[in-house]
């Protein structure tokens, strides 16, 4: 039987603010990123920070997780393309379009390698929006 976490239940009940608060309170510390679940929780924390217009906090989460991957030998972790997608979006919001383009391009490459088509298309779409924004300025 599937057990729902408080965060899952809050989302199902429509309490996005409550779910975001639960994600941010969860402990995904640098020493607690050994499992894919812990890395996905950290990803949720980064997504929450970005949704709250705090790209620096989102980047801090991404950088913390990326720093743990070599010691965990997790370079084939399917969370990596999602982390790079978040990193690219956060860098774009932070006003660093060149770095954002690099992160998104790498996310596209990895999502193609892992056959993660929905993520691949989201990365392409954000990259296109980024290019249009850069063209306007």
mmCIF file of C-alpha atoms in Angstrom:
data_model
loop_
_atom_site.group_PDB
_atom_site.id
_atom_site.type_symbol
_atom_site.label_atom_id
_atom_site.label_comp_id
_atom_site.label_asym_id
_atom_site.label_seq_id
_atom_site.Cartn_x
_atom_site.Cartn_y
_atom_site.Cartn_z
ATOM 1 C CA UNK A 1 0.000 0.000 0.000
ATOM 2 C CA UNK A 2 1.264 3.463 -0.927
ATOM 3 C CA UNK A 3 1.930 5.669 2.074
ATOM 4 C CA UNK A 4 1.608 9.410 1.523
ATOM 5 C CA UNK A 5 3.994 11.790 3.196
ATOM 6 C CA UNK A 6 2.689 14.968 4.797
ATOM 7 C CA UNK A 7 4.039 16.835 1.762
ATOM 8 C CA UNK A 8 2.163 14.559 -0.685
ATOM 9 C CA UNK A 9 -1.064 14.877 1.289
ATOM 10 C CA UNK A 10 -0.739 18.672 1.455
ATOM 11 C CA UNK A 11 -0.355 18.792 -2.334
ATOM 12 C CA UNK A 12 -3.370 16.536 -2.846
ATOM 13 C CA UNK A 13 -5.412 18.730 -0.517
ATOM 14 C CA UNK A 14 -4.432 21.816 -2.538
ATOM 15 C CA UNK A 15 -2.140 23.223 0.148
ATOM 16 C CA UNK A 16 0.813 24.125 -2.017
ATOM 17 C CA UNK A 17 2.131 26.611 0.510
ATOM 18 C CA UNK A 18 2.040 23.956 3.203
ATOM 19 C CA UNK A 19 3.733 21.426 0.903
ATOM 20 C CA UNK A 20 6.443 23.964 0.077
ATOM 21 C CA UNK A 21 7.004 24.634 3.771
ATOM 22 C CA UNK A 22 7.309 20.906 4.463
ATOM 23 C CA UNK A 23 9.818 20.481 1.626
ATOM 24 C CA UNK A 24 11.930 23.341 2.919
ATOM 25 C CA UNK A 25 11.839 21.972 6.499
ATOM 26 C CA UNK A 26 12.932 18.495 5.452
ATOM 27 C CA UNK A 27 16.507 17.620 6.204
ATOM 28 C CA UNK A 28 18.418 16.994 3.006
ATOM 29 C CA UNK A 29 21.807 17.893 4.386
ATOM 30 C CA UNK A 30 25.071 17.413 2.458
ATOM 31 C CA UNK A 31 25.695 14.247 4.438
ATOM 32 C CA UNK A 32 22.134 13.056 3.815
ATOM 33 C CA UNK A 33 22.182 12.823 0.029
ATOM 34 C CA UNK A 34 23.155 9.178 -0.336
ATOM 35 C CA UNK A 35 19.855 7.996 -1.814
ATOM 36 C CA UNK A 36 18.003 9.116 -4.928
ATOM 37 C CA UNK A 37 15.054 9.999 -2.676
ATOM 38 C CA UNK A 38 17.183 12.375 -0.650
ATOM 39 C CA UNK A 39 18.541 13.985 -3.812
ATOM 40 C CA UNK A 40 14.999 14.353 -5.169
ATOM 41 C CA UNK A 41 13.958 15.993 -1.897
ATOM 42 C CA UNK A 42 16.827 18.440 -2.301
ATOM 43 C CA UNK A 43 15.620 19.044 -5.872
ATOM 44 C CA UNK A 44 12.149 19.832 -4.476
ATOM 45 C CA UNK A 45 13.742 22.292 -2.058
ATOM 46 C CA UNK A 46 15.524 23.987 -4.953
ATOM 47 C CA UNK A 47 12.314 24.115 -7.005
ATOM 48 C CA UNK A 48 10.525 25.643 -4.025
ATOM 49 C CA UNK A 49 13.218 28.276 -3.603
ATOM 50 C CA UNK A 50 13.022 29.186 -7.287
ATOM 51 C CA UNK A 51 9.215 29.359 -7.143
ATOM 52 C CA UNK A 52 9.625 31.775 -4.225
ATOM 53 C CA UNK A 53 11.846 33.967 -6.441
ATOM 54 C CA UNK A 54 15.049 33.030 -4.622
ATOM 55 C CA UNK A 55 17.406 31.831 -7.371
ATOM 56 C CA UNK A 56 20.463 32.017 -5.118
ATOM 57 C CA UNK A 57 18.923 29.564 -2.653
ATOM 58 C CA UNK A 58 17.985 27.272 -5.554
ATOM 59 C CA UNK A 59 21.554 27.438 -6.866
ATOM 60 C CA UNK A 60 22.918 26.683 -3.391
ATOM 61 C CA UNK A 61 20.806 23.512 -3.260
ATOM 62 C CA UNK A 62 21.883 22.441 -6.759
ATOM 63 C CA UNK A 63 25.542 23.109 -6.031
ATOM 64 C CA UNK A 64 25.321 21.170 -2.753
ATOM 65 C CA UNK A 65 23.870 18.127 -4.515
ATOM 66 C CA UNK A 66 26.258 18.350 -7.473
ATOM 67 C CA UNK A 67 29.203 18.515 -5.061
ATOM 68 C CA UNK A 68 28.158 15.191 -3.489
ATOM 69 C CA UNK A 69 27.809 13.241 -6.741
ATOM 70 C CA UNK A 70 31.503 12.388 -7.240
ATOM 71 C CA UNK A 71 31.917 10.956 -3.733
ATOM 72 C CA UNK A 72 28.680 8.983 -4.132
ATOM 73 C CA UNK A 73 29.732 7.787 -7.595
ATOM 74 C CA UNK A 74 26.304 8.927 -8.743
ATOM 75 C CA UNK A 75 27.171 10.441 -12.114
ATOM 76 C CA UNK A 76 24.657 8.123 -13.761
ATOM 77 C CA UNK A 77 21.962 9.356 -11.419
ATOM 78 C CA UNK A 78 18.800 10.283 -13.310
ATOM 79 C CA UNK A 79 18.354 13.237 -10.937
ATOM 80 C CA UNK A 80 21.321 14.933 -12.629
ATOM 81 C CA UNK A 81 19.454 16.187 -15.729
ATOM 82 C CA UNK A 82 16.693 17.522 -13.465
ATOM 83 C CA UNK A 83 19.280 19.297 -11.309
ATOM 84 C CA UNK A 84 20.872 20.864 -14.386
ATOM 85 C CA UNK A 85 17.437 21.988 -15.626
ATOM 86 C CA UNK A 86 16.807 23.672 -12.266
ATOM 87 C CA UNK A 87 20.300 25.152 -12.321
ATOM 88 C CA UNK A 88 19.754 26.610 -15.796
ATOM 89 C CA UNK A 89 16.445 28.183 -14.830
ATOM 90 C CA UNK A 90 17.875 29.587 -11.592
ATOM 91 C CA UNK A 91 20.884 31.025 -13.412
ATOM 92 C CA UNK A 92 18.560 32.672 -15.942
ATOM 93 C CA UNK A 93 16.471 34.239 -13.181
ATOM 94 C CA UNK A 94 19.684 35.373 -11.465
ATOM 95 C CA UNK A 95 20.670 37.226 -14.644
ATOM 96 C CA UNK A 96 23.417 34.855 -15.798
ATOM 97 C CA UNK A 97 22.144 33.791 -19.241
ATOM 98 C CA UNK A 98 25.426 32.394 -20.579
ATOM 99 C CA UNK A 99 25.788 29.990 -17.665
ATOM 100 C CA UNK A 100 22.072 29.167 -17.891
ATOM 101 C CA UNK A 101 22.464 28.188 -21.540
ATOM 102 C CA UNK A 102 25.383 25.904 -20.685
ATOM 103 C CA UNK A 103 23.461 24.162 -17.888
ATOM 104 C CA UNK A 104 20.338 23.740 -20.024
ATOM 105 C CA UNK A 105 22.360 22.377 -22.951
ATOM 106 C CA UNK A 106 23.965 19.797 -20.666
ATOM 107 C CA UNK A 107 20.537 18.915 -19.238
ATOM 108 C CA UNK A 108 19.298 18.362 -22.802
ATOM 109 C CA UNK A 109 22.252 16.107 -23.590
ATOM 110 C CA UNK A 110 21.734 14.001 -20.471
ATOM 111 C CA UNK A 111 17.957 13.848 -20.751
ATOM 112 C CA UNK A 112 18.418 12.564 -24.311
ATOM 113 C CA UNK A 113 20.908 9.947 -23.091
ATOM 114 C CA UNK A 114 18.511 8.804 -20.336
ATOM 115 C CA UNK A 115 15.454 8.925 -22.649
ATOM 116 C CA UNK A 116 13.775 11.541 -20.451
ATOM 117 C CA UNK A 117 11.819 13.153 -23.298
ATOM 118 C CA UNK A 118 9.466 15.333 -21.234
ATOM 119 C CA UNK A 119 12.432 16.896 -19.459
ATOM 120 C CA UNK A 120 14.300 17.231 -22.741
ATOM 121 C CA UNK A 121 11.384 19.203 -24.215
ATOM 122 C CA UNK A 122 11.094 21.420 -21.117
ATOM 123 C CA UNK A 123 14.798 22.212 -21.403
ATOM 124 C CA UNK A 124 14.452 23.044 -25.092
ATOM 125 C CA UNK A 125 11.448 25.270 -24.362
ATOM 126 C CA UNK A 126 13.274 27.153 -21.606
ATOM 127 C CA UNK A 127 16.357 27.493 -23.776
ATOM 128 C CA UNK A 128 14.178 28.995 -26.529
ATOM 129 C CA UNK A 129 12.599 31.434 -24.049
ATOM 130 C CA UNK A 130 16.068 32.358 -22.833
ATOM 131 C CA UNK A 131 17.219 32.998 -26.423
ATOM 132 C CA UNK A 132 14.173 35.194 -27.077
ATOM 133 C CA UNK A 133 14.799 37.144 -23.876
ATOM 134 C CA UNK A 134 18.449 37.676 -24.795
ATOM 135 C CA UNK A 135 17.415 38.822 -28.286
ATOM 136 C CA UNK A 136 15.046 41.429 -26.797
ATOM 137 C CA UNK A 137 17.777 42.994 -24.648
#
